[in-house]
CSV table of C-alpha atoms and ligand atoms in Angstrom, one decimal:
chain,number,residue,atom,x,y,z
A,21,UNK,CA,-19.1,-27.3,-17.7
A,22,UNK,CA,-19.5,-24.0,-15.9
A,23,UNK,CA,-16.5,-22.6,-13.9
A,24,UNK,CA,-17.3,-21.9,-10.2
A,25,UNK,CA,-17.6,-18.1,-9.5
A,26,UNK,CA,-15.1,-16.9,-7.0
A,27,UNK,CA,-16.9,-15.8,-3.8
A,28,UNK,CA,-17.0,-12.0,-3.2
A,29,UNK,CA,-14.6,-11.0,-0.5
A,30,UNK,CA,-14.7,-8.0,1.8
A,31,UNK,CA,-11.7,-5.8,1.2
A,32,UNK,CA,-10.5,-2.7,3.0
A,33,UNK,CA,-8.1,-0.3,1.2
A,34,UNK,CA,-6.7,2.5,3.3
A,35,UNK,CA,-5.6,5.6,1.3
A,36,UNK,CA,-7.9,4.4,-1.5
A,37,UNK,CA,-9.0,7.8,-2.6
A,38,UNK,CA,-6.1,8.3,-5.0
A,39,UNK,CA,-2.7,6.9,-6.3
A,40,UNK,CA,-1.7,3.4,-5.5
A,41,UNK,CA,-4.6,2.8,-3.1
A,42,UNK,CA,-7.2,3.8,-5.7
A,43,UNK,CA,-5.5,1.4,-8.2
A,44,UNK,CA,-5.8,-1.4,-5.6
A,45,UNK,CA,-9.4,-0.6,-4.8
A,46,UNK,CA,-10.3,-0.6,-8.6
A,47,UNK,CA,-8.7,-4.0,-9.3
A,48,UNK,CA,-10.5,-5.7,-6.4
A,49,UNK,CA,-13.7,-4.1,-7.5
A,50,UNK,CA,-13.2,-5.1,-11.1
A,51,UNK,CA,-12.7,-8.7,-9.9
A,52,UNK,CA,-16.1,-8.6,-8.1
A,53,UNK,CA,-15.0,-8.0,-4.5
A,54,UNK,CA,-16.8,-5.6,-2.1
A,55,UNK,CA,-14.4,-2.7,-1.2
A,56,UNK,CA,-14.4,-0.2,1.6
A,57,UNK,CA,-11.9,2.5,0.7
A,58,UNK,CA,-10.7,5.3,3.0
A,59,UNK,CA,-9.1,8.8,2.9
A,60,UNK,CA,-9.1,11.6,5.4
A,61,UNK,CA,-12.2,13.4,4.0
A,62,UNK,CA,-15.4,11.5,4.2
A,63,UNK,CA,-17.2,13.3,1.4
A,64,UNK,CA,-14.2,12.8,-1.0
A,65,UNK,CA,-13.9,9.1,0.0
A,66,UNK,CA,-17.6,8.6,-0.8
A,67,UNK,CA,-17.3,10.4,-4.1
A,68,UNK,CA,-14.4,8.2,-5.2
A,69,UNK,CA,-16.2,5.1,-4.0
A,70,UNK,CA,-19.3,6.0,-5.9
A,71,UNK,CA,-17.3,6.5,-9.1
A,72,UNK,CA,-15.6,3.1,-8.7
A,73,UNK,CA,-18.9,1.4,-8.0
A,74,UNK,CA,-20.4,2.9,-11.2
A,75,UNK,CA,-17.4,1.9,-13.3
A,76,UNK,CA,-17.1,-1.6,-12.0
A,77,UNK,CA,-20.6,-2.6,-10.8
A,78,UNK,CA,-19.1,-3.8,-7.5
A,79,UNK,CA,-20.1,-2.8,-4.0
A,80,UNK,CA,-17.7,0.1,-3.1
A,81,UNK,CA,-18.1,2.3,-0.1
A,82,UNK,CA,-16.0,5.2,1.1
A,83,UNK,CA,-15.2,6.3,4.7
A,84,UNK,CA,-13.3,9.2,6.2
A,85,UNK,CA,-10.5,7.8,8.4
A,86,UNK,CA,-7.5,9.7,9.5
A,87,UNK,CA,-4.9,7.1,10.4
A,88,UNK,CA,-3.6,9.3,13.2
A,89,UNK,CA,-6.9,8.7,15.1
A,90,UNK,CA,-7.2,5.2,16.7
A,91,UNK,CA,-11.0,5.6,17.2
A,92,UNK,CA,-11.5,6.3,13.5
A,93,UNK,CA,-9.5,3.1,12.7
A,94,UNK,CA,-11.8,1.1,15.0
A,95,UNK,CA,-14.8,2.6,13.2
A,96,UNK,CA,-13.4,1.5,9.9
A,97,UNK,CA,-13.2,-2.1,10.9
A,98,UNK,CA,-16.7,-2.0,12.4
A,99,UNK,CA,-18.1,-0.4,9.2
A,100,UNK,CA,-16.6,-3.0,6.9
A,101,UNK,CA,-18.3,-5.7,9.1
A,102,UNK,CA,-21.6,-3.8,9.0
A,103,UNK,CA,-21.6,-3.1,5.3
A,104,UNK,CA,-19.9,-6.2,3.9
A,105,UNK,CA,-20.3,-8.9,6.5
A,106,UNK,CA,-16.7,-9.2,7.7
A,107,UNK,CA,-13.2,-8.5,6.6
A,108,UNK,CA,-11.2,-10.9,4.3
A,109,UNK,CA,-8.5,-8.6,3.1
A,110,UNK,CA,-6.8,-5.6,4.6
A,111,UNK,CA,-4.7,-3.5,2.3
A,112,UNK,CA,-2.8,-1.1,4.7
A,113,UNK,CA,-1.7,1.3,2.0
A,114,UNK,CA,-2.1,4.9,3.1
A,115,UNK,CA,1.1,6.8,3.6
A,116,UNK,CA,2.8,10.2,3.3
A,117,UNK,CA,6.2,11.1,2.0
A,118,UNK,CA,7.1,14.7,2.9
A,119,UNK,CA,10.9,15.2,2.2
A,120,UNK,CA,13.0,17.2,4.6
A,121,UNK,CA,16.8,17.3,5.4
A,122,UNK,CA,17.6,15.5,8.6
A,123,UNK,CA,19.1,18.8,10.0
A,124,UNK,CA,15.7,20.5,9.7
A,125,UNK,CA,13.5,17.7,11.0
A,126,UNK,CA,11.4,18.7,14.0
A,127,UNK,CA,9.9,16.1,16.4
A,128,UNK,CA,6.5,17.0,14.9
A,129,UNK,CA,7.8,16.0,11.4
A,130,UNK,CA,9.0,12.7,12.7
A,131,UNK,CA,5.8,12.0,14.6
A,132,UNK,CA,3.6,12.7,11.6
A,133,UNK,CA,5.4,10.3,9.3
A,134,UNK,CA,5.7,7.6,11.9
A,135,UNK,CA,2.1,8.1,13.1
A,136,UNK,CA,0.6,7.7,9.6
A,137,UNK,CA,2.9,5.2,7.9
A,138,UNK,CA,3.9,2.9,10.8
A,139,UNK,CA,1.6,3.3,13.8
A,140,UNK,CA,-1.5,3.8,11.6
A,141,UNK,CA,-0.8,0.6,9.7
A,142,UNK,CA,-0.2,-1.4,12.9
A,143,UNK,CA,-3.4,-0.1,14.4
A,144,UNK,CA,-5.4,-1.0,11.2
A,145,UNK,CA,-4.2,-4.6,11.5
A,146,UNK,CA,-5.0,-4.7,15.2
A,147,UNK,CA,-8.5,-3.3,14.6
A,148,UNK,CA,-9.3,-5.8,11.8
A,149,UNK,CA,-7.9,-8.9,13.6
A,150,UNK,CA,-11.1,-10.3,15.0
A,151,UNK,CA,-12.8,-10.2,11.6
A,152,UNK,CA,-9.7,-11.5,9.8
A,153,UNK,CA,-9.6,-14.4,12.2
A,154,UNK,CA,-13.3,-15.2,11.6
A,155,UNK,CA,-12.6,-15.1,7.8
A,156,UNK,CA,-10.4,-18.2,8.3
A,157,UNK,CA,-8.1,-17.2,5.4
A,158,UNK,CA,-7.5,-13.5,6.2
A,159,UNK,CA,-5.0,-11.6,4.2
A,160,UNK,CA,-3.0,-8.5,5.1
A,161,UNK,CA,-1.0,-6.7,2.5
A,162,UNK,CA,1.1,-3.6,3.5
A,163,UNK,CA,2.3,-1.0,1.1
A,164,UNK,CA,5.9,-0.4,2.1
A,165,UNK,CA,8.6,1.0,-0.3
A,166,UNK,CA,12.0,0.3,-1.7
A,167,UNK,CA,13.0,3.4,0.2
A,168,UNK,CA,14.1,2.3,3.7
A,169,UNK,CA,13.9,-1.5,3.3
A,170,UNK,CA,16.3,-1.6,0.3
A,171,UNK,CA,17.6,1.8,-0.6
A,172,UNK,CA,18.2,5.2,1.0
A,173,UNK,CA,17.3,8.7,-0.2
A,174,UNK,CA,18.8,11.9,1.2
A,175,UNK,CA,15.9,14.0,2.6
A,176,UNK,CA,13.7,11.0,3.2
A,177,UNK,CA,15.4,9.5,6.2
A,178,UNK,CA,12.3,9.6,8.5
A,179,UNK,CA,10.2,8.2,5.7
A,180,UNK,CA,12.7,5.4,5.1
A,181,UNK,CA,12.6,4.6,8.8
A,182,UNK,CA,8.8,4.3,8.7
A,183,UNK,CA,8.8,2.0,5.7
A,184,UNK,CA,11.6,-0.2,7.1
A,185,UNK,CA,9.7,-0.3,10.4
A,186,UNK,CA,6.7,-1.7,8.6
A,187,UNK,CA,8.8,-4.8,7.7
A,188,UNK,CA,9.8,-5.4,11.3
A,189,UNK,CA,6.2,-5.3,12.2
A,190,UNK,CA,5.3,-7.6,9.3
A,191,UNK,CA,7.6,-10.4,10.4
A,192,UNK,CA,6.4,-10.5,13.9
A,193,UNK,CA,2.7,-10.2,12.9
A,194,UNK,CA,3.1,-13.0,10.3
A,195,UNK,CA,4.3,-15.4,12.9
A,196,UNK,CA,1.7,-14.4,15.5
A,197,UNK,CA,-1.2,-14.6,13.0
A,198,UNK,CA,-0.2,-17.8,11.1
A,199,UNK,CA,-2.1,-20.1,13.6
A,200,UNK,CA,-5.3,-18.3,12.5
A,201,UNK,CA,-4.6,-18.8,8.8
A,202,UNK,CA,-3.9,-15.1,8.3
A,203,UNK,CA,-1.0,-14.2,6.0
A,204,UNK,CA,0.8,-10.9,6.2
A,205,UNK,CA,3.0,-9.7,3.3
A,206,UNK,CA,4.2,-6.4,1.8
A,207,UNK,CA,4.7,-4.9,-1.6
A,208,UNK,CA,7.7,-2.6,-2.0
A,209,UNK,CA,6.9,-0.2,-4.9
A,210,UNK,CA,9.6,1.7,-6.7
A,211,UNK,CA,8.6,5.0,-8.2
A,212,UNK,CA,5.0,4.9,-9.2
A,213,UNK,CA,3.1,7.6,-11.1
A,214,UNK,CA,0.6,8.9,-8.5
A,215,UNK,CA,-0.7,12.3,-7.5
A,216,UNK,CA,1.6,12.2,-4.5
A,217,UNK,CA,4.7,11.4,-6.6
A,218,UNK,CA,3.8,14.2,-9.1
A,219,UNK,CA,4.0,16.7,-6.2
A,220,UNK,CA,7.7,16.0,-6.0
A,221,UNK,CA,8.2,17.8,-9.4
A,222,UNK,CA,9.0,17.1,-13.1
A,223,UNK,CA,12.8,17.0,-12.4
A,224,UNK,CA,12.4,14.3,-9.8
A,225,UNK,CA,10.2,12.2,-12.2
A,226,UNK,CA,12.7,12.6,-15.1
A,227,UNK,CA,15.7,11.5,-12.8
A,228,UNK,CA,13.8,8.6,-11.5
A,229,UNK,CA,12.6,7.4,-14.9
A,230,UNK,CA,16.3,7.4,-16.1
A,231,UNK,CA,17.2,5.2,-13.1
A,232,UNK,CA,14.7,2.4,-14.0
A,233,UNK,CA,16.0,-0.4,-16.2
A,234,UNK,CA,12.5,-1.1,-17.7
A,235,UNK,CA,12.5,2.6,-18.9
A,236,UNK,CA,9.3,3.9,-17.3
A,237,UNK,CA,7.8,4.8,-14.0
A,238,UNK,CA,5.5,2.2,-12.4
A,239,UNK,CA,1.7,2.5,-12.8
A,240,UNK,CA,-0.7,2.0,-10.0
A,241,UNK,CA,-2.0,-1.1,-11.8
A,242,UNK,CA,1.5,-2.6,-11.5
A,243,UNK,CA,1.3,-2.4,-7.7
A,244,UNK,CA,-2.4,-3.4,-7.6
A,245,UNK,CA,-1.6,-6.6,-9.5
A,246,UNK,CA,1.1,-7.6,-6.9
A,247,UNK,CA,-1.3,-6.8,-4.0
A,248,UNK,CA,-4.1,-8.8,-5.6
A,249,UNK,CA,-1.8,-11.8,-6.0
A,250,UNK,CA,-0.6,-11.7,-2.4
A,251,UNK,CA,-4.3,-11.5,-1.3
A,252,UNK,CA,-5.3,-14.4,-3.5
A,253,UNK,CA,-5.9,-18.1,-2.6
A,254,UNK,CA,-3.0,-19.0,-4.8
A,255,UNK,CA,-0.7,-17.1,-2.4
A,256,UNK,CA,-2.0,-18.9,0.7
A,257,UNK,CA,1.4,-20.4,1.5
A,258,UNK,CA,3.3,-17.1,1.4
A,259,UNK,CA,3.6,-15.1,4.6
A,260,UNK,CA,6.1,-12.7,6.1
A,261,UNK,CA,7.5,-11.9,2.7
A,262,UNK,CA,8.1,-8.8,0.5
A,263,UNK,CA,7.5,-8.4,-3.2
A,264,UNK,CA,9.5,-5.6,-4.9
A,265,UNK,CA,7.7,-4.0,-7.8
A,266,UNK,CA,10.2,-1.4,-9.2
A,267,UNK,CA,11.0,-2.1,-12.9
A,268,UNK,CA,14.5,-3.3,-11.8
A,269,UNK,CA,15.3,0.0,-10.1
A,270,UNK,CA,17.1,-1.6,-7.2
A,271,UNK,CA,19.3,-3.9,-9.4
A,272,UNK,CA,22.1,-1.8,-10.8
A,273,UNK,CA,25.4,-1.5,-8.8
A,274,UNK,CA,26.1,1.8,-10.5
A,275,UNK,CA,25.0,4.0,-13.4
A,276,UNK,CA,27.5,2.2,-15.6
A,277,UNK,CA,25.7,-1.1,-14.8
A,278,UNK,CA,22.7,0.4,-16.7
A,279,UNK,CA,24.7,1.0,-19.9
A,280,UNK,CA,24.8,-1.6,-22.7
A,281,UNK,CA,27.7,-4.1,-22.1
A,282,UNK,CA,30.9,-3.5,-24.0
A,283,UNK,CA,32.2,-6.7,-25.6
A,284,UNK,CA,35.6,-7.9,-24.3
A,285,UNK,CA,35.5,-5.5,-21.3
A,286,UNK,CA,37.1,-6.8,-18.0
A,287,UNK,CA,34.7,-7.9,-15.3
A,288,UNK,CA,34.7,-6.8,-11.6
B,8,NAP,P1,-0.7,9.6,-2.7
B,8,NAP,O1,-1.0,9.7,-4.1
B,8,NAP,O2,-0.2,10.8,-2.0
B,8,NAP,O3,-2.0,9.0,-1.9
B,8,NAP,C1,-1.9,8.9,-0.5
B,8,NAP,C2,-3.2,8.3,0.0
B,8,NAP,O4,-3.1,8.2,1.5
B,8,NAP,C3,-4.4,9.1,-0.2
B,8,NAP,O5,-5.5,8.3,-0.5
B,8,NAP,C4,-4.7,9.9,1.1
B,8,NAP,O6,-6.0,10.1,1.3
B,8,NAP,C5,-4.2,8.9,2.1
B,8,NAP,N1,-3.7,9.5,3.3
B,8,NAP,C6,-2.7,10.5,3.5
B,8,NAP,N2,-2.6,10.9,4.7
B,8,NAP,C7,-3.5,10.1,5.5
B,8,NAP,C8,-3.9,10.1,6.8
B,8,NAP,N3,-3.3,10.9,7.8
B,8,NAP,N4,-4.9,9.2,7.2
B,8,NAP,C9,-5.5,8.5,6.3
B,8,NAP,N5,-5.2,8.4,5.0
B,8,NAP,C10,-4.2,9.3,4.6
B,8,NAP,O7,0.3,8.4,-2.4
B,8,NAP,P2,0.8,7.2,-3.2
B,8,NAP,O8,1.9,7.6,-4.1
B,8,NAP,O9,-0.4,6.5,-3.9
B,8,NAP,O10,1.4,6.3,-2.1
B,8,NAP,C11,0.6,5.3,-1.4
B,8,NAP,C12,1.5,4.4,-0.6
B,8,NAP,O11,2.5,3.8,-1.4
B,8,NAP,C13,2.2,5.1,0.6
B,8,NAP,O12,2.3,4.2,1.7
B,8,NAP,C14,3.6,5.3,0.0
B,8,NAP,O13,4.6,5.4,1.0
B,8,NAP,C15,3.8,4.1,-0.8
B,8,NAP,N6,4.8,4.2,-1.9
B,8,NAP,C16,4.5,5.1,-3.0
B,8,NAP,C17,5.5,5.2,-4.0
B,8,NAP,C18,5.3,6.0,-5.2
B,8,NAP,O14,6.2,6.1,-6.0
B,8,NAP,N7,4.1,6.6,-5.4
B,8,NAP,C19,6.7,4.4,-3.9
B,8,NAP,C20,6.9,3.6,-2.8
B,8,NAP,C21,5.9,3.5,-1.8
B,8,NAP,P3,-6.7,11.6,1.4
B,8,NAP,O15,-5.8,12.5,0.6
B,8,NAP,O16,-8.0,11.4,0.7
B,8,NAP,O17,-6.8,11.9,2.8
């Protein structure tokens, strides 16, 4: 008996040129889906896509899309339809995380983070809606964060607001799109080893690793696996939900809670 081949899906991954998005694009491509990945620079996006295509044998295309530009987002949705015949899965992943103390935040700083992380993601879903509806089993997976929805971090208040805002959007969108068979879910990564995270410095990475019960930073493949599951047929009855992928980082009540238990100690 031969097992039936899963049908190729058309998948968009925003921010697929590096980091978590590149990991997501690679996993879908390795599993035989057709991928359109985006970044701000068209030439770079195409080069990354060509590399993934050669490595996986899948159809991978790259497009320059700045999420601050609504017309570019519309072009992205049209291009996925033209190249890959529709859109089955949208991974709205691109995001920025520039840290700055609240006292120093300018209106421009706030606008930039909200425009890319929150408004950009919402506009991506809106632009892809007609094609996702036609797919009959459309999937939207947002990359949010533990920062904002679950935890706080001094210096990243505007970022946390953008990531928590994504979840407000997610819940309304999941209800609105359920009648069309479209599910909308989010992954909440903890600290994941990416180019963007590395830019925060060695000291930051060391401190974060020490705070993770599983003893390591996340890899992009850890997040990609969760996204792939939420986009799968098996996850078809899950919508409006979040999946935290953080090595247990959000579990401890205090630093003491990470230490090995002392036998006979009183409990709180
Ligand atoms: P990264 O390495 O900095 O990559 C960011 C990606 O977003 C790049 O592909 C970049 O493309 C794209 N991008 C940036 N600004 C854009 C814009 N204005 N328009 C369109 N695309 C833009 O970041 P990452 O660490 O992989 O993070 C990816 C997502 O995961 C973000 O939403 C972030 O908030 C979330 N996240 C990350 C972590 C972590 O620990 N890494 C933890 C929690 C959540 P170009 O540079 O090619 O333009």
